[in-house]
Amino acid sequence: MENTAKQNEALAGEQKFRRIFEDSMDGLILWNDEYQIVDINYSGERIFGLSKDRLFGKPLLDLFNSVEEKKQEIMNHIEQAMQIGKQCSTIVIEMIDGTVKHFDYSTKRRIVDGLNLTVIIDVTEKAKMQEQLRKSDRLNIVGELAAGIAHEIRNPMTALKGFIQLLKPSIKAEHSMYYDVITSELARIDSIINEFLILAKPQEIRYQEKDVCQIMRETVDLLSAQAVLYNVQFYTEYEDSLPFVYCEPNQLKKVFINLIKNAIEVMPSGGQITIMINKTEEQNIQICIQDEGMGIPKDKIIKLGEPFYTTKEKGTGLGLMVSYRIIEEHNGTIQVESEEGKGTLFKIMLPLNHYIKS
Ligand code: ADP
Ligand code: MG
């Protein structure tokens, strides 16, 4: 009688720990000294996309068959854990569905007799937030530098541009190529400085209630000549009677120009740019700019908006940075969705409330 009570108690205890093991939000894997999987909980199954019964008794490293190139890194982690007792590491893995995930994982040797435990935590969201923080930090520093330097460079540039213009008639034919290089490089420096200067807050910033569709119409008109040159067509769709947005119209126009220019530039043999503006349920104005260009590889999307990140021979890598900054000042966001070979969608969200960061 007493025995059964004890057994029941033990059973209840075991069931309790079973529940804790199964329902833990982190992935838990128990494995033996032969490196075979003894148990894995529900979160673990989800992380690896493999079912429990297919994993029992299998080698631990089988979990990572889909990321062959990471196996060495994981082996090292496990060996170190076995030597020193415990080990914590992080790893970035491209999942089967193509998403990139960040994991913290830690291993403890002999958690109970003959069993070792590895805990895996999905920290993708945290990693993304840290990256955002780093990015905006860098933006602030670049912004401050820009204000100082750009003005200093602008003055000598004006003199250079003026005098080089005066020299033009006296350039000999055989030197005309050098002359062209000098003027085109000067123009390039000029464009970099101009983009830089936008970072330093211009004085005449004036936020006002404006029709975003109107700003977009003006932008499309402005760029239509360049679009024709590249054999690019615009398709636009603006929702009727949208509310006005409290914004700096010239700054917004700058963002639209940057994004549409990029869209034109990724379609050297033509294509369509789709521009849509509508209101979302969350009281945002949503502006979508979609191209049919070559797209952006997954691991490069995170680099967008970094100063000087460019894949173009003549690019400055400042257009997106400036755009991100401006939208940030409007309390909005820019999201990027891209499929390689198909195209890229830039989605700007502008809140319809009146609060603006000062
Ligand atoms: P730049 O145009 O001078 O290179 P940007 O800041 O405008 O600088 O863009 C940075 C980089 O982002 C580009 O060089 C390109 O690699 C990538 N990019 C931006 N927009 C697109 C797009 N629509 N499609 C593909 N790649 C893009
Ligand atoms: Mg650009």
CSV table of C-alpha atoms and ligand atoms in Angstrom, one decimal:
chain,number,residue,atom,x,y,z
A,1,MET,CA,0.0,0.0,0.0
A,2,GLU,CA,2.7,2.4,1.1
A,3,ASN,CA,4.7,1.3,-1.9
A,4,THR,CA,2.0,2.3,-4.4
A,5,ALA,CA,1.6,5.7,-2.8
A,6,LYS,CA,5.4,6.3,-3.2
A,7,GLN,CA,5.2,5.0,-6.8
A,8,ASN,CA,2.3,7.4,-7.6
A,9,GLU,CA,4.2,10.3,-6.0
A,10,ALA,CA,7.3,9.4,-8.1
A,11,LEU,CA,5.2,9.2,-11.2
A,12,ALA,CA,3.5,12.5,-10.5
A,13,GLY,CA,6.9,14.1,-10.0
A,14,GLU,CA,8.2,12.6,-13.2
A,15,GLN,CA,5.1,13.8,-15.1
A,16,LYS,CA,5.6,17.3,-13.7
A,17,PHE,CA,9.2,17.4,-15.0
A,18,ARG,CA,8.0,15.9,-18.3
A,19,ARG,CA,5.6,18.8,-18.7
A,20,ILE,CA,8.2,21.3,-17.9
A,21,PHE,CA,10.6,19.7,-20.4
A,22,GLU,CA,8.0,19.4,-23.1
A,23,ASP,CA,6.5,22.9,-22.7
A,24,SER,CA,9.7,24.8,-22.3
A,25,MET,CA,9.9,27.7,-24.8
A,26,ASP,CA,13.5,26.8,-25.5
A,27,GLY,CA,14.6,23.8,-27.5
A,28,LEU,CA,15.9,21.1,-25.2
A,29,ILE,CA,17.9,18.1,-26.4
A,30,LEU,CA,19.1,15.3,-24.2
A,31,TRP,CA,21.8,13.1,-25.6
A,32,ASN,CA,24.0,10.3,-24.3
A,33,ASP,CA,27.8,9.8,-24.3
A,34,GLU,CA,27.6,8.1,-27.7
A,35,TYR,CA,26.3,11.4,-29.0
A,36,GLN,CA,22.9,9.9,-29.7
A,37,ILE,CA,19.7,11.8,-29.2
A,38,VAL,CA,17.7,10.5,-26.3
A,39,ASP,CA,15.0,13.1,-26.1
A,40,ILE,CA,14.0,16.3,-27.7
A,41,ASN,CA,11.1,18.6,-26.7
A,42,TYR,CA,8.4,20.2,-28.8
A,43,SER,CA,10.3,23.5,-29.2
A,44,GLY,CA,13.3,21.6,-30.4
A,45,GLU,CA,11.3,19.7,-32.9
A,46,ARG,CA,9.9,23.0,-34.2
A,47,ILE,CA,13.4,24.6,-34.5
A,48,PHE,CA,14.7,21.8,-36.6
A,49,GLY,CA,11.5,21.0,-38.4
A,50,LEU,CA,12.0,17.3,-37.6
A,51,SER,CA,9.7,15.0,-35.6
A,52,LYS,CA,10.7,13.3,-32.4
A,53,ASP,CA,10.2,9.7,-33.4
A,54,ARG,CA,12.5,10.2,-36.4
A,55,LEU,CA,15.2,11.5,-34.1
A,56,PHE,CA,15.4,9.1,-31.2
A,57,GLY,CA,18.7,7.2,-31.2
A,58,LYS,CA,20.0,9.2,-34.2
A,59,PRO,CA,23.4,10.9,-34.0
A,60,LEU,CA,23.2,14.4,-32.5
A,61,LEU,CA,24.8,15.9,-35.6
A,62,ASP,CA,22.0,14.6,-37.8
A,63,LEU,CA,20.0,17.5,-36.6
A,64,PHE,CA,22.3,19.7,-38.6
A,65,ASN,CA,22.3,17.8,-41.9
A,66,SER,CA,20.7,20.7,-43.7
A,67,VAL,CA,23.5,23.0,-42.7
A,68,GLU,CA,26.5,20.9,-43.5
A,69,GLU,CA,28.9,23.9,-43.4
A,70,LYS,CA,28.0,24.6,-39.8
A,71,LYS,CA,28.7,21.1,-38.5
A,72,GLN,CA,32.4,21.8,-37.7
A,73,GLU,CA,31.4,24.8,-35.6
A,74,ILE,CA,28.8,22.7,-33.7
A,75,MET,CA,31.3,19.8,-33.2
A,76,ASN,CA,33.8,22.2,-31.6
A,77,HIS,CA,31.1,23.5,-29.3
A,78,ILE,CA,30.2,20.0,-28.2
A,79,GLU,CA,33.8,18.9,-27.7
A,80,GLN,CA,34.5,21.9,-25.6
A,81,ALA,CA,31.4,21.3,-23.5
A,82,MET,CA,32.5,17.7,-22.9
A,83,GLN,CA,36.0,18.9,-21.9
A,84,ILE,CA,35.1,21.8,-19.6
A,85,GLY,CA,31.6,20.8,-18.5
A,86,LYS,CA,29.6,23.5,-20.2
A,87,GLN,CA,29.7,25.8,-23.2
A,88,CYS,CA,27.7,28.6,-24.7
A,89,SER,CA,27.7,29.7,-28.3
A,90,THR,CA,25.7,31.5,-31.0
A,91,ILE,CA,25.1,30.4,-34.5
A,92,VAL,CA,23.4,31.9,-37.6
A,93,ILE,CA,21.6,29.4,-39.7
A,94,GLU,CA,19.7,29.7,-43.0
A,95,MET,CA,16.6,27.6,-42.5
A,96,ILE,CA,15.0,25.4,-45.1
A,97,ASP,CA,12.4,28.0,-45.9
A,98,GLY,CA,15.2,30.5,-46.6
A,99,THR,CA,14.8,32.6,-43.5
A,100,VAL,CA,17.9,33.5,-41.6
A,101,LYS,CA,17.8,32.7,-37.8
A,102,HIS,CA,20.1,33.5,-34.9
A,103,PHE,CA,20.3,31.0,-32.1
A,104,ASP,CA,22.0,31.0,-28.7
A,105,TYR,CA,22.8,27.4,-27.7
A,106,SER,CA,24.4,26.1,-24.6
A,107,THR,CA,25.5,22.6,-23.6
A,108,LYS,CA,26.0,21.0,-20.2
A,109,ARG,CA,27.8,17.8,-19.7
A,110,ARG,CA,26.2,15.0,-17.5
A,111,ILE,CA,23.1,16.8,-16.4
A,112,VAL,CA,22.1,13.5,-15.0
A,113,ASP,CA,23.9,10.2,-15.2
A,114,GLY,CA,25.0,9.5,-18.8
A,115,LEU,CA,22.9,12.3,-20.2
A,116,ASN,CA,24.0,15.7,-21.6
A,117,LEU,CA,21.7,18.6,-22.3
A,118,THR,CA,21.8,21.2,-25.1
A,119,VAL,CA,19.5,24.2,-24.9
A,120,ILE,CA,18.7,26.2,-28.0
A,121,ILE,CA,17.1,29.6,-27.9
A,122,ASP,CA,15.8,31.5,-30.9
A,123,VAL,CA,17.2,35.0,-30.6
A,124,THR,CA,16.5,36.2,-34.1
A,125,GLU,CA,14.3,39.1,-33.0
A,126,LYS,CA,16.9,40.3,-30.4
A,127,ALA,CA,19.6,40.1,-33.0
A,128,LYS,CA,17.5,42.2,-35.4
A,129,MET,CA,16.9,44.9,-32.8
A,130,GLN,CA,20.6,45.1,-31.9
A,131,GLU,CA,21.4,45.5,-35.6
A,132,GLN,CA,18.9,48.3,-35.9
A,133,LEU,CA,20.5,50.0,-32.9
A,134,ARG,CA,23.9,49.7,-34.4
A,135,LYS,CA,22.7,51.1,-37.6
A,136,SER,CA,21.1,54.1,-36.1
A,137,ASP,CA,24.1,54.7,-34.0
A,138,ARG,CA,26.3,54.8,-37.1
A,139,LEU,CA,23.8,57.0,-38.8
A,140,ASN,CA,24.0,59.6,-36.0
A,141,ILE,CA,27.8,59.7,-36.2
A,142,VAL,CA,27.9,60.0,-39.9
A,143,GLY,CA,25.3,62.7,-39.7
A,144,GLU,CA,27.4,64.8,-37.3
A,145,LEU,CA,30.5,64.3,-39.4
A,146,ALA,CA,28.7,65.1,-42.6
A,147,ALA,CA,27.5,68.5,-41.3
A,148,GLY,CA,31.1,69.6,-40.7
A,149,ILE,CA,33.0,68.1,-43.6
A,150,ALA,CA,30.5,68.7,-46.4
A,151,HIS,CA,30.5,72.5,-45.9
A,152,GLU,CA,34.3,72.5,-45.8
A,153,ILE,CA,34.6,70.6,-49.0
A,154,ARG,CA,31.9,72.5,-50.8
A,155,ASN,CA,33.8,75.8,-51.0
A,156,PRO,CA,37.0,74.6,-52.7
A,157,MET,CA,34.8,72.5,-54.9
A,158,THR,CA,33.0,75.5,-56.2
A,159,ALA,CA,36.3,77.1,-57.1
A,160,LEU,CA,37.5,73.9,-58.8
A,161,LYS,CA,34.3,73.6,-60.9
A,162,GLY,CA,34.4,77.2,-61.9
A,163,PHE,CA,38.1,77.3,-63.0
A,164,ILE,CA,37.9,73.9,-64.8
A,165,GLN,CA,35.0,75.4,-66.8
A,166,LEU,CA,37.2,78.3,-67.8
A,167,LEU,CA,40.0,76.0,-69.0
A,168,LYS,CA,37.7,74.1,-71.4
A,169,PRO,CA,38.4,76.2,-74.6
A,170,SER,CA,42.1,75.8,-74.2
A,171,ILE,CA,42.2,72.0,-73.7
A,172,LYS,CA,44.0,70.3,-76.6
A,173,ALA,CA,42.1,67.5,-78.4
A,174,GLU,CA,44.5,64.8,-77.2
A,175,HIS,CA,43.8,65.8,-73.6
A,176,SER,CA,40.0,66.1,-73.9
A,177,MET,CA,39.6,62.6,-72.5
A,178,TYR,CA,41.4,63.7,-69.3
A,179,TYR,CA,39.2,66.7,-69.1
A,180,ASP,CA,36.1,64.6,-69.4
A,181,VAL,CA,37.3,62.3,-66.6
A,182,ILE,CA,38.0,65.3,-64.4
A,183,THR,CA,34.6,66.9,-64.9
A,184,SER,CA,32.7,63.7,-64.4
A,185,GLU,CA,34.7,62.8,-61.3
A,186,LEU,CA,34.0,66.3,-60.0
A,187,ALA,CA,30.3,65.8,-60.6
A,188,ARG,CA,30.5,62.6,-58.6
A,189,ILE,CA,32.2,64.3,-55.7
A,190,ASP,CA,29.5,66.9,-55.9
A,191,SER,CA,26.7,64.4,-55.8
A,192,ILE,CA,28.3,62.7,-52.7
A,193,ILE,CA,28.5,66.0,-50.9
A,194,ASN,CA,25.0,66.9,-51.8
A,195,GLU,CA,23.7,63.6,-50.3
A,196,PHE,CA,25.8,64.2,-47.3
A,197,LEU,CA,24.4,67.7,-46.8
A,198,ILE,CA,20.9,66.3,-46.5
A,199,LEU,CA,22.1,64.5,-43.4
A,200,ALA,CA,22.9,67.7,-41.7
A,201,LYS,CA,19.4,69.0,-41.0
A,202,PRO,CA,18.6,71.7,-43.6
A,203,GLN,CA,17.4,74.9,-42.0
A,204,GLU,CA,14.3,75.4,-44.1
A,205,ILE,CA,12.6,72.2,-42.8
A,206,ARG,CA,8.9,72.8,-42.5
A,207,TYR,CA,6.5,70.1,-41.6
A,208,GLN,CA,3.0,70.5,-43.0
A,209,GLU,CA,-0.1,68.6,-43.9
A,210,LYS,CA,0.5,67.3,-47.4
A,211,ASP,CA,-1.0,64.9,-49.9
A,212,VAL,CA,1.6,62.2,-50.3
A,213,CYS,CA,0.1,61.2,-53.7
A,214,GLN,CA,0.7,64.7,-55.0
A,215,ILE,CA,4.3,64.5,-53.9
A,216,MET,CA,4.6,61.1,-55.6
A,217,ARG,CA,3.0,62.4,-58.8
A,218,GLU,CA,5.6,65.2,-58.9
A,219,THR,CA,8.4,62.7,-58.3
A,220,VAL,CA,7.2,60.4,-61.1
A,221,ASP,CA,7.0,63.3,-63.5
A,222,LEU,CA,10.5,64.4,-62.6
A,223,LEU,CA,11.9,60.9,-63.2
A,224,SER,CA,9.9,60.0,-66.3
A,225,ALA,CA,12.6,61.2,-68.7
A,226,GLN,CA,15.2,58.9,-67.1
A,227,ALA,CA,12.7,56.1,-67.1
A,228,VAL,CA,12.1,56.4,-70.8
A,229,LEU,CA,15.8,56.2,-71.3
A,230,TYR,CA,15.9,52.9,-69.5
A,231,ASN,CA,12.7,51.6,-71.2
A,232,VAL,CA,11.0,51.6,-67.8
A,233,GLN,CA,7.2,52.1,-67.4
A,234,PHE,CA,5.4,53.3,-64.3
A,235,TYR,CA,2.2,51.8,-63.1
A,236,THR,CA,0.6,53.8,-60.3
A,237,GLU,CA,-2.4,53.2,-58.1
A,238,TYR,CA,-3.3,55.7,-55.5
A,239,GLU,CA,-6.3,55.1,-53.1
A,240,ASP,CA,-9.0,57.8,-53.4
A,241,SER,CA,-9.3,60.7,-50.9
A,242,LEU,CA,-6.4,59.7,-48.6
A,243,PRO,CA,-5.9,61.8,-45.5
A,244,PHE,CA,-3.0,64.3,-45.6
A,245,VAL,CA,0.2,63.3,-43.9
A,246,TYR,CA,2.1,65.6,-41.6
A,247,CYS,CA,5.5,65.7,-43.3
A,248,GLU,CA,8.4,67.6,-44.8
A,249,PRO,CA,7.4,67.3,-48.5
A,250,ASN,CA,10.8,68.0,-49.9
A,251,GLN,CA,12.4,65.4,-47.7
A,252,LEU,CA,9.8,62.8,-48.7
A,253,LYS,CA,10.3,63.7,-52.3
A,254,LYS,CA,14.0,63.0,-51.8
A,255,VAL,CA,13.1,59.5,-50.4
A,256,PHE,CA,10.8,58.7,-53.4
A,257,ILE,CA,13.5,59.9,-55.8
A,258,ASN,CA,16.1,57.7,-54.2
A,259,LEU,CA,13.9,54.6,-54.2
A,260,ILE,CA,12.6,55.1,-57.7
A,261,LYS,CA,16.1,55.8,-59.1
A,262,ASN,CA,17.3,52.6,-57.5
A,263,ALA,CA,14.4,50.7,-59.0
A,264,ILE,CA,15.2,52.2,-62.5
A,265,GLU,CA,18.9,51.3,-62.1
A,266,VAL,CA,18.2,47.6,-61.4
A,267,MET,CA,16.3,47.2,-64.6
A,268,PRO,CA,18.9,48.0,-67.3
A,269,SER,CA,16.9,46.4,-70.0
A,270,GLY,CA,13.6,47.8,-69.0
A,271,GLY,CA,10.6,46.7,-67.0
A,272,GLN,CA,7.8,48.1,-64.8
A,273,ILE,CA,7.8,50.0,-61.6
A,274,THR,CA,4.6,49.6,-59.6
A,275,ILE,CA,3.8,52.4,-57.2
A,276,MET,CA,0.9,52.1,-54.8
A,277,ILE,CA,-0.3,54.3,-52.0
A,278,ASN,CA,-3.1,53.3,-49.6
A,279,LYS,CA,-4.2,53.6,-46.0
A,280,THR,CA,-3.8,50.6,-43.7
A,281,GLU,CA,-6.0,49.6,-40.8
A,282,GLU,CA,-3.3,50.7,-38.4
A,283,GLN,CA,-3.8,54.3,-39.5
A,284,ASN,CA,-0.6,54.4,-41.6
A,285,ILE,CA,-0.2,55.6,-45.1
A,286,GLN,CA,1.6,52.8,-47.0
A,287,ILE,CA,3.7,53.6,-50.0
A,288,CYS,CA,4.9,50.6,-52.1
A,289,ILE,CA,7.6,50.8,-54.7
A,290,GLN,CA,8.2,47.6,-56.5
A,291,ASP,CA,10.6,46.8,-59.3
A,292,GLU,CA,11.3,43.8,-61.6
A,293,GLY,CA,15.0,43.9,-61.1
A,294,MET,CA,17.5,41.2,-60.0
A,295,GLY,CA,16.5,41.4,-56.4
A,296,ILE,CA,18.7,41.4,-53.3
A,297,PRO,CA,20.3,38.3,-51.7
A,298,LYS,CA,18.9,37.6,-48.2
A,299,ASP,CA,22.2,38.2,-46.4
A,300,LYS,CA,22.6,41.6,-48.1
A,301,ILE,CA,19.2,43.0,-47.1
A,302,ILE,CA,20.5,43.7,-43.7
A,303,LYS,CA,23.2,45.9,-45.2
A,304,LEU,CA,20.8,48.3,-46.9
A,305,GLY,CA,20.9,51.7,-45.4
A,306,GLU,CA,24.5,51.3,-44.2
A,307,PRO,CA,26.6,54.3,-45.2
A,308,PHE,CA,28.6,53.5,-48.4
A,309,TYR,CA,27.1,50.1,-49.0
A,310,THR,CA,26.8,50.0,-52.7
A,311,THR,CA,27.0,47.3,-55.4
A,312,LYS,CA,27.2,49.8,-58.2
A,313,GLU,CA,30.4,50.9,-59.9
A,314,LYS,CA,29.4,54.5,-59.7
A,315,GLY,CA,27.2,54.2,-56.6
A,316,THR,CA,27.6,56.3,-53.5
A,317,GLY,CA,25.8,54.0,-51.1
A,318,LEU,CA,24.2,57.0,-49.5
A,319,GLY,CA,20.8,57.1,-51.1
A,320,LEU,CA,19.2,54.5,-48.9
A,321,MET,CA,20.9,55.8,-45.7
A,322,VAL,CA,19.5,59.2,-46.3
A,323,SER,CA,16.1,57.8,-47.1
A,324,TYR,CA,16.0,55.6,-43.9
A,325,ARG,CA,17.0,58.6,-41.9
A,326,ILE,CA,14.3,60.8,-43.3
A,327,ILE,CA,11.6,58.2,-42.8
A,328,GLU,CA,12.8,57.7,-39.3
A,329,GLU,CA,12.4,61.4,-38.6
A,330,HIS,CA,8.8,61.0,-39.8
A,331,ASN,CA,8.3,58.2,-37.2
A,332,GLY,CA,7.8,55.8,-40.1
A,333,THR,CA,9.5,52.6,-41.2
A,334,ILE,CA,10.9,51.2,-44.4
A,335,GLN,CA,10.6,47.4,-45.0
A,336,VAL,CA,12.2,45.5,-47.8
A,337,GLU,CA,11.0,42.3,-49.4
A,338,SER,CA,13.0,40.9,-52.2
A,339,GLU,CA,13.2,37.8,-54.3
A,340,GLU,CA,16.3,37.1,-56.3
A,341,GLY,CA,15.6,37.2,-60.1
A,342,LYS,CA,12.1,38.6,-59.5
A,343,GLY,CA,12.4,42.0,-58.0
A,344,THR,CA,12.3,44.1,-54.9
A,345,LEU,CA,9.5,45.8,-52.9
A,346,PHE,CA,10.2,48.8,-50.7
A,347,LYS,CA,7.4,49.5,-48.3
A,348,ILE,CA,7.2,52.8,-46.5
A,349,MET,CA,4.9,53.3,-43.6
A,350,LEU,CA,4.0,56.8,-42.5
A,351,PRO,CA,1.9,57.2,-39.4
A,352,LEU,CA,-1.1,59.4,-39.6
A,353,ASN,CA,-0.6,60.9,-36.2
A,354,HIS,CA,0.9,64.4,-35.7
A,355,TYR,CA,3.8,63.7,-33.4
A,356,ILE,CA,7.2,64.2,-35.0
A,357,LYS,CA,10.5,63.7,-33.4
A,358,SER,CA,12.3,67.0,-32.9
B,1,ADP,P1,23.6,53.5,-54.6
B,1,ADP,O1,22.3,53.5,-55.4
B,1,ADP,O2,24.5,54.7,-54.8
B,1,ADP,O3,24.4,52.2,-54.8
B,1,ADP,P2,21.8,53.3,-52.4
B,1,ADP,O4,22.0,53.6,-51.0
B,1,ADP,O5,20.7,53.9,-53.1
B,1,ADP,O6,23.2,53.6,-53.1
B,1,ADP,O7,21.6,51.7,-52.6
B,1,ADP,C1,22.6,50.8,-51.9
B,1,ADP,C2,22.6,49.5,-52.6
B,1,ADP,O8,21.4,48.8,-52.3
B,1,ADP,C3,22.6,49.5,-54.1
B,1,ADP,O9,24.0,49.6,-54.6
B,1,ADP,C4,22.0,48.1,-54.4
B,1,ADP,O10,23.0,47.1,-54.2
B,1,ADP,C5,21.0,47.9,-53.3
B,1,ADP,N1,19.7,48.3,-53.8
B,1,ADP,C6,19.0,49.4,-53.5
B,1,ADP,N2,17.8,49.4,-54.1
B,1,ADP,C7,17.7,48.2,-54.8
B,1,ADP,C8,16.7,47.6,-55.6
B,1,ADP,N3,15.5,48.2,-55.9
B,1,ADP,N4,16.9,46.4,-56.1
B,1,ADP,C9,18.1,45.8,-55.9
B,1,ADP,N5,19.1,46.3,-55.1
B,1,ADP,C10,18.9,47.5,-54.6
B,2,MG,MG,20.8,54.9,-55.1
